[in-house]
Amino acid sequence: MNDTTFAVLGTGGIGRRALEVSEDKDDLTPVAACDRHGVAVDHGGLDVDELLAATEGNIASDGGATVDDGGASSGVKQAGEERGVAASVQAEPTETPIDDVIAESGAIDAVLIALPNLEHDFIPRVAERFAAADYEGVLVDVLKRSRVIGMLDDREETLQGSGITFVCGAGATPGFLTGAAALAAQSFVEVHEVDIWWGVGLKSGYEDNRGTVREDIAHLDGYDIETARGMTDAEIEDLVDEHDGVLEFHDMEHADDVLLERAGVCDAEDVTVGGVLDLRNDQKPTTTTVTVTGETFDGEVATNTFELGDETSMEANVNGPALGYLKAAVRHNRAGDYGVFGPAELMPGF
Amino acid sequence: MNDTTFAVLGTGGIGRRALEVSEDKDDLTPVAACDRHGVAVDHGGLDVDELLAATEGNIASDGGATVDDGGASSGVKQAGEERGVAASVQAEPTETPIDDVIAESGAIDAVLIALPNLEHDFIPRVAERFAAADYEGVLVDVLKRSRVIGMLDDREETLQGSGITFVCGAGATPGFLTGAAALAAQSFVEVHEVDIWWGVGLKSGYEDNRGTVREDIAHLDGYDIETARGMTDAEIEDLVDEHDGVLEFHDMEHADDVLLERAGVCDAEDVTVGGVLDLRNDQKPTTTTVTVTGETFDGEVATNTFELGDETSMEANVNGPALGYLKAAVRHNRAGDYGVFGPAELMPGF
């Protein structure tokens, strides 16, 4: 593949680590990054080390990811005189960070939308803004909630008209593990069940993983996105303490289900997602495993299994796949293949 | 995806089973099939049941797959008055089966070349013939040998000029397991080692799996394709007896290595392929496993693992992926993305 330029919207945990991982990829050049207060653009390639150093404490209560709501900034640590990206010598303060990136998007092959835990229609609306500017390129998000996919589908014609190849749900799960399930399904002519079970260990705790933890809490029984958003940091710390730092999730609303259904692998209801989050140990509390059970053309029922090594961090399993899907999408986009794709649709067909 | 029409060249084990598996796929319509003596074409869709019944004993010493060498046919069982495909009421006898399919290819989206164990340049030459006829569509093969990939690359410009999207090595290994390795690599920024270890149980023995067994023997120490081709059926039976029906293979020349290298996953030399073939039990002698060891962006070394359920037959693991890659390739082809692809290149980028 030729060299690919990309931008990151949001410089919380995911955005920052995507920039970091891209330094290990010869063919990926980060050229723009923004958060709610600043934007850095260098079409020759950002100085990632400088940007990361300047934004080191950039883990807001919302994942450091909110860029345009002008809301509470209590969780944003400051570095230098400016907060967040604006602290970088490469950046300018701005009130309109996304518009500023869109203004440069003619020279940007792909945009990673690293904005978790916002309103359901936030990412679809961001996509619309790129389409309104006739952006021709790739948009990738790492959303988790099933219901967002339909909102993107509703906008497919707009995205196609602009020349956008949108990959939704391209993190760890959905994303990496969705793709693994789609691949594992290749042995079968009928898939009975897909079970995704993840383990994440974050010894760094809530303090350094605010966005992720808050979004996961919204999946606990008795909570939803609204209640999780409304919790104070102290309330979240209390909740974590009550569970001795270990939160277990079952039947999560994760878009793996609809993403596998739209790829024709199985019905959404045959997909279950759950996992265990340990906020007091870096070691994973359980091994991340995808099992796919199905029937072969010759009538056997079997289970294929994909396991991630326990030493692979959540960050490694989000950002590698996000950039991997981004690269696959750029290939599609350059060939003129536009629209909304799930990770499983970038795999062999089922 | 819209409905896809496809043809099968060769109606040995792989070709016949691909037709069988396609019956479970709503969006795949087989419209042509040929072997060395006959060709069946029905653009409205072949009657697969009739064709399979007519060619039931079609397991030649060379896999029933040779279609144009006019060579020995001692291994071809006969069904009806004609041998092979020609025994089907849907077929005509022919001396030029591949040319006959090419003549119909304007209405064929994809062609599965199910011709194992032939001269190294046979499949590349078949591809050239399709290109010479200005075929615009997909060609998929299930070749195993690393050296064939280069021969296809040498012809890439010709294939692109015609509008061909060629997927090489799209069976079980290379193919399914290559894709699994490419996906498993997504956790890492550097892959140290890919190990592919397969188990196949074929209680039906040599008699019903001539092409596969003969090709595998060519991978044993002291054998190569020429010596394996030169063996009589009795010599092969003797060799199998000497090993009590269980053949173990190490450091096989399987194209997984070059296919992963061309996808940028790792160096070819970091890939090892081996396995165990049991010709006296249907149960697998060992679990088919892909392990990918690498280093994450945050400096951890870990191993991701993909395991196939022991109840999944070799046939299921060849034909599902072959048709899966075929469908992925049709999507690329329709978007105008032509050239030579390995399975790993149809996965998320690395």
CSV table of C-alpha atoms in Angstrom, one decimal, chain A residues 61-334:
chain,number,residue,atom,x,y,z
A,61,SER,CA,-13.5,12.4,32.8
A,62,ASP,CA,-15.1,11.6,29.4
A,63,GLY,CA,-12.0,10.0,28.0
A,64,GLY,CA,-10.4,13.3,27.1
A,65,ALA,CA,-12.3,12.8,24.0
A,66,THR,CA,-15.0,15.4,23.9
A,67,VAL,CA,-14.0,18.1,21.4
A,68,ASP,CA,-17.0,20.3,21.0
A,69,ASP,CA,-19.4,20.3,23.8
A,70,GLY,CA,-17.7,23.0,25.9
A,71,GLY,CA,-18.7,21.1,28.9
A,72,ALA,CA,-17.0,20.4,32.3
A,73,SER,CA,-13.3,20.0,32.1
A,74,SER,CA,-12.6,19.1,35.7
A,75,GLY,CA,-10.9,15.8,34.7
A,76,VAL,CA,-8.5,17.4,32.2
A,77,LYS,CA,-5.1,17.7,33.6
A,78,GLN,CA,-3.1,20.6,32.3
A,79,ALA,CA,0.3,20.5,30.7
A,80,GLY,CA,1.9,23.8,30.0
A,81,GLU,CA,-0.2,26.9,29.8
A,82,GLU,CA,-2.8,25.5,27.4
A,83,ARG,CA,-4.8,22.4,28.1
A,84,GLY,CA,-4.6,19.3,25.9
A,85,VAL,CA,-3.5,19.5,22.3
A,86,ALA,CA,-3.1,23.2,22.5
A,87,ALA,CA,-0.2,22.7,24.8
A,88,SER,CA,1.8,21.3,21.9
A,89,VAL,CA,4.1,23.6,20.0
A,90,GLN,CA,2.6,22.2,16.8
A,91,ALA,CA,-1.0,23.2,17.8
A,92,GLU,CA,-3.2,26.2,17.7
A,93,PRO,CA,-6.0,26.9,20.1
A,94,THR,CA,-9.4,26.7,18.4
A,95,GLU,CA,-13.1,26.8,19.2
A,96,THR,CA,-13.9,24.7,16.1
A,97,PRO,CA,-11.5,21.7,16.2
A,98,ILE,CA,-13.5,19.3,14.0
A,99,ASP,CA,-14.2,22.0,11.4
A,100,ASP,CA,-10.5,22.8,11.4
A,101,VAL,CA,-9.6,19.2,10.6
A,102,ILE,CA,-12.3,19.1,7.9
A,103,ALA,CA,-10.8,22.2,6.3
A,104,GLU,CA,-7.6,20.2,5.9
A,105,SER,CA,-9.2,16.9,4.9
A,106,GLY,CA,-8.4,17.2,1.2
A,107,ALA,CA,-4.9,16.0,2.1
A,108,ILE,CA,-6.1,13.4,4.7
A,109,ASP,CA,-6.7,9.8,3.6
A,110,ALA,CA,-8.4,8.6,6.8
A,111,VAL,CA,-9.7,10.0,10.0
A,112,LEU,CA,-9.9,8.0,13.3
A,113,ILE,CA,-12.8,9.2,15.4
A,114,ALA,CA,-11.5,8.4,18.9
A,115,LEU,CA,-14.5,9.8,20.7
A,116,PRO,CA,-16.1,7.3,23.0
A,117,ASN,CA,-19.0,7.8,25.5
A,118,LEU,CA,-20.8,10.6,23.8
A,119,GLU,CA,-24.4,10.9,22.6
A,120,HIS,CA,-25.4,8.1,20.4
A,121,ASP,CA,-25.8,10.3,17.3
A,122,PHE,CA,-22.6,12.2,17.9
A,123,ILE,CA,-20.4,10.1,15.6
A,124,PRO,CA,-23.1,9.9,12.9
A,125,ARG,CA,-23.3,13.7,13.0
A,126,VAL,CA,-19.5,14.1,12.7
A,127,ALA,CA,-19.7,11.8,9.7
A,128,GLU,CA,-22.4,14.1,8.2
A,129,ARG,CA,-20.2,17.1,8.6
A,130,PHE,CA,-17.4,15.4,6.7
A,131,ALA,CA,-19.8,14.5,4.0
A,132,ALA,CA,-21.2,18.0,3.8
A,133,ALA,CA,-17.6,19.1,3.0
A,134,ASP,CA,-17.4,16.5,0.2
A,135,TYR,CA,-14.7,14.6,2.0
A,136,GLU,CA,-13.5,11.7,-0.1
A,137,GLY,CA,-11.7,9.3,2.2
A,138,VAL,CA,-12.0,6.9,5.2
A,139,LEU,CA,-13.7,7.5,8.6
A,140,VAL,CA,-13.1,4.9,11.3
A,141,ASP,CA,-14.7,4.8,14.7
A,142,VAL,CA,-14.3,2.5,17.7
A,143,LEU,CA,-17.9,2.8,19.0
A,144,LYS,CA,-19.4,0.0,21.1
A,145,ARG,CA,-23.2,0.4,21.1
A,146,SER,CA,-25.3,-1.6,18.7
A,147,ARG,CA,-27.8,1.2,18.2
A,148,VAL,CA,-25.3,3.5,16.5
A,149,ILE,CA,-24.9,1.3,13.5
A,150,GLY,CA,-28.4,1.9,12.4
A,151,MET,CA,-27.9,5.6,12.6
A,152,LEU,CA,-24.9,5.3,10.3
A,153,ASP,CA,-26.8,3.2,7.9
A,154,ASP,CA,-29.5,5.9,7.7
A,155,ARG,CA,-26.7,8.2,6.4
A,156,GLU,CA,-25.2,5.7,4.0
A,157,GLU,CA,-26.4,7.4,0.9
A,158,THR,CA,-25.0,10.7,2.1
A,159,LEU,CA,-21.6,9.1,2.9
A,160,GLN,CA,-21.5,7.3,-0.5
A,161,GLY,CA,-22.3,10.5,-2.3
A,162,SER,CA,-19.3,12.2,-0.7
A,163,GLY,CA,-17.0,9.3,-1.3
A,164,ILE,CA,-16.6,8.2,2.3
A,165,THR,CA,-15.8,4.6,3.3
A,166,PHE,CA,-16.9,4.4,6.9
A,167,VAL,CA,-15.8,1.6,9.2
A,168,CYS,CA,-17.8,1.4,12.4
A,169,GLY,CA,-16.9,-0.4,15.5
A,170,ALA,CA,-13.3,-1.1,14.7
A,171,GLY,CA,-11.7,-1.3,18.1
A,172,ALA,CA,-11.2,-4.4,20.2
A,173,THR,CA,-14.8,-5.4,20.7
A,174,PRO,CA,-16.5,-4.7,18.5
A,175,GLY,CA,-13.7,-4.7,15.9
A,176,PHE,CA,-10.8,-7.1,16.5
A,177,LEU,CA,-13.0,-9.8,18.1
A,178,THR,CA,-15.8,-9.3,15.6
A,179,GLY,CA,-13.4,-9.9,12.8
A,180,ALA,CA,-12.1,-13.0,14.6
A,181,ALA,CA,-15.6,-14.3,14.9
A,182,ALA,CA,-16.3,-13.7,11.2
A,183,LEU,CA,-13.1,-15.5,10.3
A,184,ALA,CA,-13.7,-18.4,12.6
A,185,ALA,CA,-17.2,-18.8,11.1
A,186,GLN,CA,-15.6,-19.9,7.8
A,187,SER,CA,-15.6,-23.5,8.8
A,188,PHE,CA,-19.4,-23.5,9.0
A,189,VAL,CA,-22.4,-23.2,6.8
A,190,GLU,CA,-24.5,-22.2,9.8
A,191,VAL,CA,-23.4,-20.4,12.9
A,192,HIS,CA,-25.3,-21.3,16.1
A,193,GLU,CA,-23.6,-19.1,18.6
A,194,VAL,CA,-20.8,-16.5,18.9
A,195,ASP,CA,-19.5,-15.8,22.4
A,196,ILE,CA,-17.2,-13.0,23.1
A,197,TRP,CA,-15.6,-12.9,26.5
A,198,TRP,CA,-13.0,-10.3,27.4
A,199,GLY,CA,-10.6,-9.7,30.2
A,200,VAL,CA,-9.0,-6.3,30.9
A,201,GLY,CA,-6.6,-5.4,33.6
A,202,LEU,CA,-6.0,-1.7,34.3
A,203,LYS,CA,-3.9,-1.4,37.4
A,204,SER,CA,-3.7,2.3,36.6
A,205,GLY,CA,-7.4,2.3,37.7
A,206,TYR,CA,-10.1,4.7,37.1
A,207,GLU,CA,-7.9,7.7,37.4
A,208,ASP,CA,-6.1,7.0,34.2
A,209,ASN,CA,-8.9,5.3,32.3
A,210,ARG,CA,-11.9,7.5,32.9
A,211,GLY,CA,-13.6,7.3,29.6
A,212,THR,CA,-13.3,3.5,29.3
A,213,VAL,CA,-14.4,2.8,32.8
A,214,ARG,CA,-17.3,5.2,32.6
A,215,GLU,CA,-18.5,3.7,29.4
A,216,ASP,CA,-18.2,0.2,30.8
A,217,ILE,CA,-20.2,1.1,33.9
A,218,ALA,CA,-23.0,2.1,31.6
A,219,HIS,CA,-23.2,-1.6,30.6
A,220,LEU,CA,-23.7,-2.8,34.3
A,221,ASP,CA,-27.2,-3.9,35.4
A,222,GLY,CA,-29.1,-0.8,36.6
A,223,TYR,CA,-27.0,1.7,34.7
A,224,ASP,CA,-27.1,3.2,31.3
A,225,ILE,CA,-25.2,5.9,29.4
A,226,GLU,CA,-27.2,8.7,31.0
A,227,THR,CA,-26.7,7.5,34.6
A,228,ALA,CA,-23.1,6.7,34.0
A,229,ARG,CA,-22.5,10.2,32.5
A,230,GLY,CA,-24.2,11.7,35.5
A,231,MET,CA,-22.0,10.1,38.1
A,232,THR,CA,-19.3,12.1,39.8
A,233,ASP,CA,-15.8,10.8,39.9
A,234,ALA,CA,-16.2,10.1,43.6
A,235,GLU,CA,-19.4,8.0,42.9
A,236,ILE,CA,-17.5,6.0,40.3
A,237,GLU,CA,-14.6,5.4,42.7
A,238,ASP,CA,-17.1,4.2,45.3
A,239,LEU,CA,-18.7,1.8,42.9
A,240,VAL,CA,-15.3,0.4,42.0
A,241,ASP,CA,-14.5,0.0,45.7
A,242,GLU,CA,-17.7,-1.8,46.3
A,243,HIS,CA,-16.7,-4.4,43.7
A,244,ASP,CA,-13.1,-4.6,45.1
A,245,GLY,CA,-11.9,-3.2,41.8
A,246,VAL,CA,-13.3,-6.0,39.7
A,247,LEU,CA,-16.4,-5.4,37.5
A,248,GLU,CA,-18.0,-8.3,35.7
A,249,PHE,CA,-20.3,-7.7,32.7
A,250,HIS,CA,-22.8,-10.0,31.0
A,251,ASP,CA,-25.0,-9.5,28.0
A,252,MET,CA,-23.5,-6.2,27.1
A,253,GLU,CA,-25.0,-4.1,24.4
A,254,HIS,CA,-22.0,-4.4,22.1
A,255,ALA,CA,-22.3,-3.8,18.4
A,256,ASP,CA,-20.6,-7.2,17.6
A,257,ASP,CA,-24.1,-8.5,17.3
A,258,VAL,CA,-25.4,-6.3,14.6
A,259,LEU,CA,-22.1,-6.2,12.9
A,260,LEU,CA,-22.0,-9.9,12.6
A,261,GLU,CA,-25.6,-10.0,11.4
A,262,ARG,CA,-25.0,-7.4,8.7
A,263,ALA,CA,-22.1,-9.5,7.5
A,264,GLY,CA,-24.4,-12.5,7.2
A,265,VAL,CA,-22.6,-14.5,9.8
A,266,CYS,CA,-25.4,-15.1,12.2
A,267,ASP,CA,-28.4,-13.5,13.8
A,268,ALA,CA,-27.7,-10.7,16.2
A,269,GLU,CA,-29.4,-12.5,19.0
A,270,ASP,CA,-27.0,-15.4,18.7
A,271,VAL,CA,-24.1,-13.2,19.8
A,272,THR,CA,-23.3,-12.6,23.5
A,273,VAL,CA,-20.7,-10.3,24.8
A,274,GLY,CA,-19.4,-10.1,28.4
A,275,GLY,CA,-16.2,-9.7,30.3
A,276,VAL,CA,-14.3,-8.8,33.4
A,277,LEU,CA,-12.5,-5.5,34.2
A,278,ASP,CA,-10.0,-5.5,37.0
A,279,LEU,CA,-9.0,-1.9,38.0
A,280,ARG,CA,-6.4,-3.0,40.5
A,281,ASN,CA,-4.2,-5.4,38.5
A,282,ASP,CA,-2.6,-5.1,35.1
A,283,GLN,CA,-2.9,-8.8,34.8
A,284,LYS,CA,-6.0,-9.8,33.0
A,285,PRO,CA,-8.7,-11.3,35.3
A,286,THR,CA,-9.7,-13.7,32.5
A,287,THR,CA,-8.4,-14.6,29.1
A,288,THR,CA,-10.1,-12.8,26.2
A,289,THR,CA,-11.7,-15.5,24.1
A,290,VAL,CA,-14.0,-15.7,21.1
A,291,THR,CA,-15.8,-18.9,20.5
A,292,VAL,CA,-17.8,-19.6,17.4
A,293,THR,CA,-20.0,-22.7,17.3
A,294,GLY,CA,-21.6,-23.9,14.1
A,295,GLU,CA,-22.4,-26.7,11.8
A,296,THR,CA,-20.2,-27.7,8.9
A,297,PHE,CA,-21.5,-28.5,5.4
A,298,ASP,CA,-20.9,-32.2,6.3
A,299,GLY,CA,-23.2,-32.0,9.4
A,300,GLU,CA,-20.7,-31.8,12.2
A,301,VAL,CA,-21.1,-29.3,15.1
A,302,ALA,CA,-17.9,-27.8,16.3
A,303,THR,CA,-16.4,-24.8,18.1
A,304,ASN,CA,-13.6,-22.7,16.8
A,305,THR,CA,-11.7,-20.6,19.3
A,306,PHE,CA,-9.6,-17.4,19.1
A,307,GLU,CA,-7.6,-16.4,22.3
A,308,LEU,CA,-5.6,-13.3,22.9
A,309,GLY,CA,-2.4,-13.7,25.0
A,310,ASP,CA,-3.0,-12.4,28.5
A,311,GLU,CA,0.0,-10.0,28.0
A,312,THR,CA,-1.7,-8.1,25.3
A,313,SER,CA,-3.2,-5.0,26.7
A,314,MET,CA,-6.6,-3.5,25.9
A,315,GLU,CA,-4.7,-0.6,24.3
A,316,ALA,CA,-2.8,-2.9,22.0
A,317,ASN,CA,-6.0,-4.8,21.1
A,318,VAL,CA,-7.9,-1.6,20.3
A,319,ASN,CA,-5.3,0.4,18.4
A,320,GLY,CA,-3.7,-2.2,16.3
A,321,PRO,CA,-7.0,-3.3,14.9
A,322,ALA,CA,-8.3,0.2,14.5
A,323,LEU,CA,-5.3,1.1,12.4
A,324,GLY,CA,-5.5,-2.2,10.6
A,325,TYR,CA,-9.1,-1.7,9.6
A,326,LEU,CA,-8.2,1.9,8.7
A,327,LYS,CA,-5.6,0.6,6.2
A,328,ALA,CA,-8.0,-2.0,4.8
A,329,ALA,CA,-10.6,0.7,4.3
A,330,VAL,CA,-8.2,3.0,2.5
A,331,ARG,CA,-7.6,0.3,0.0
A,332,HIS,CA,-11.4,0.0,-0.5
A,333,ASN,CA,-11.8,3.8,-0.7
A,334,ARG,CA,-9.1,4.2,-3.3
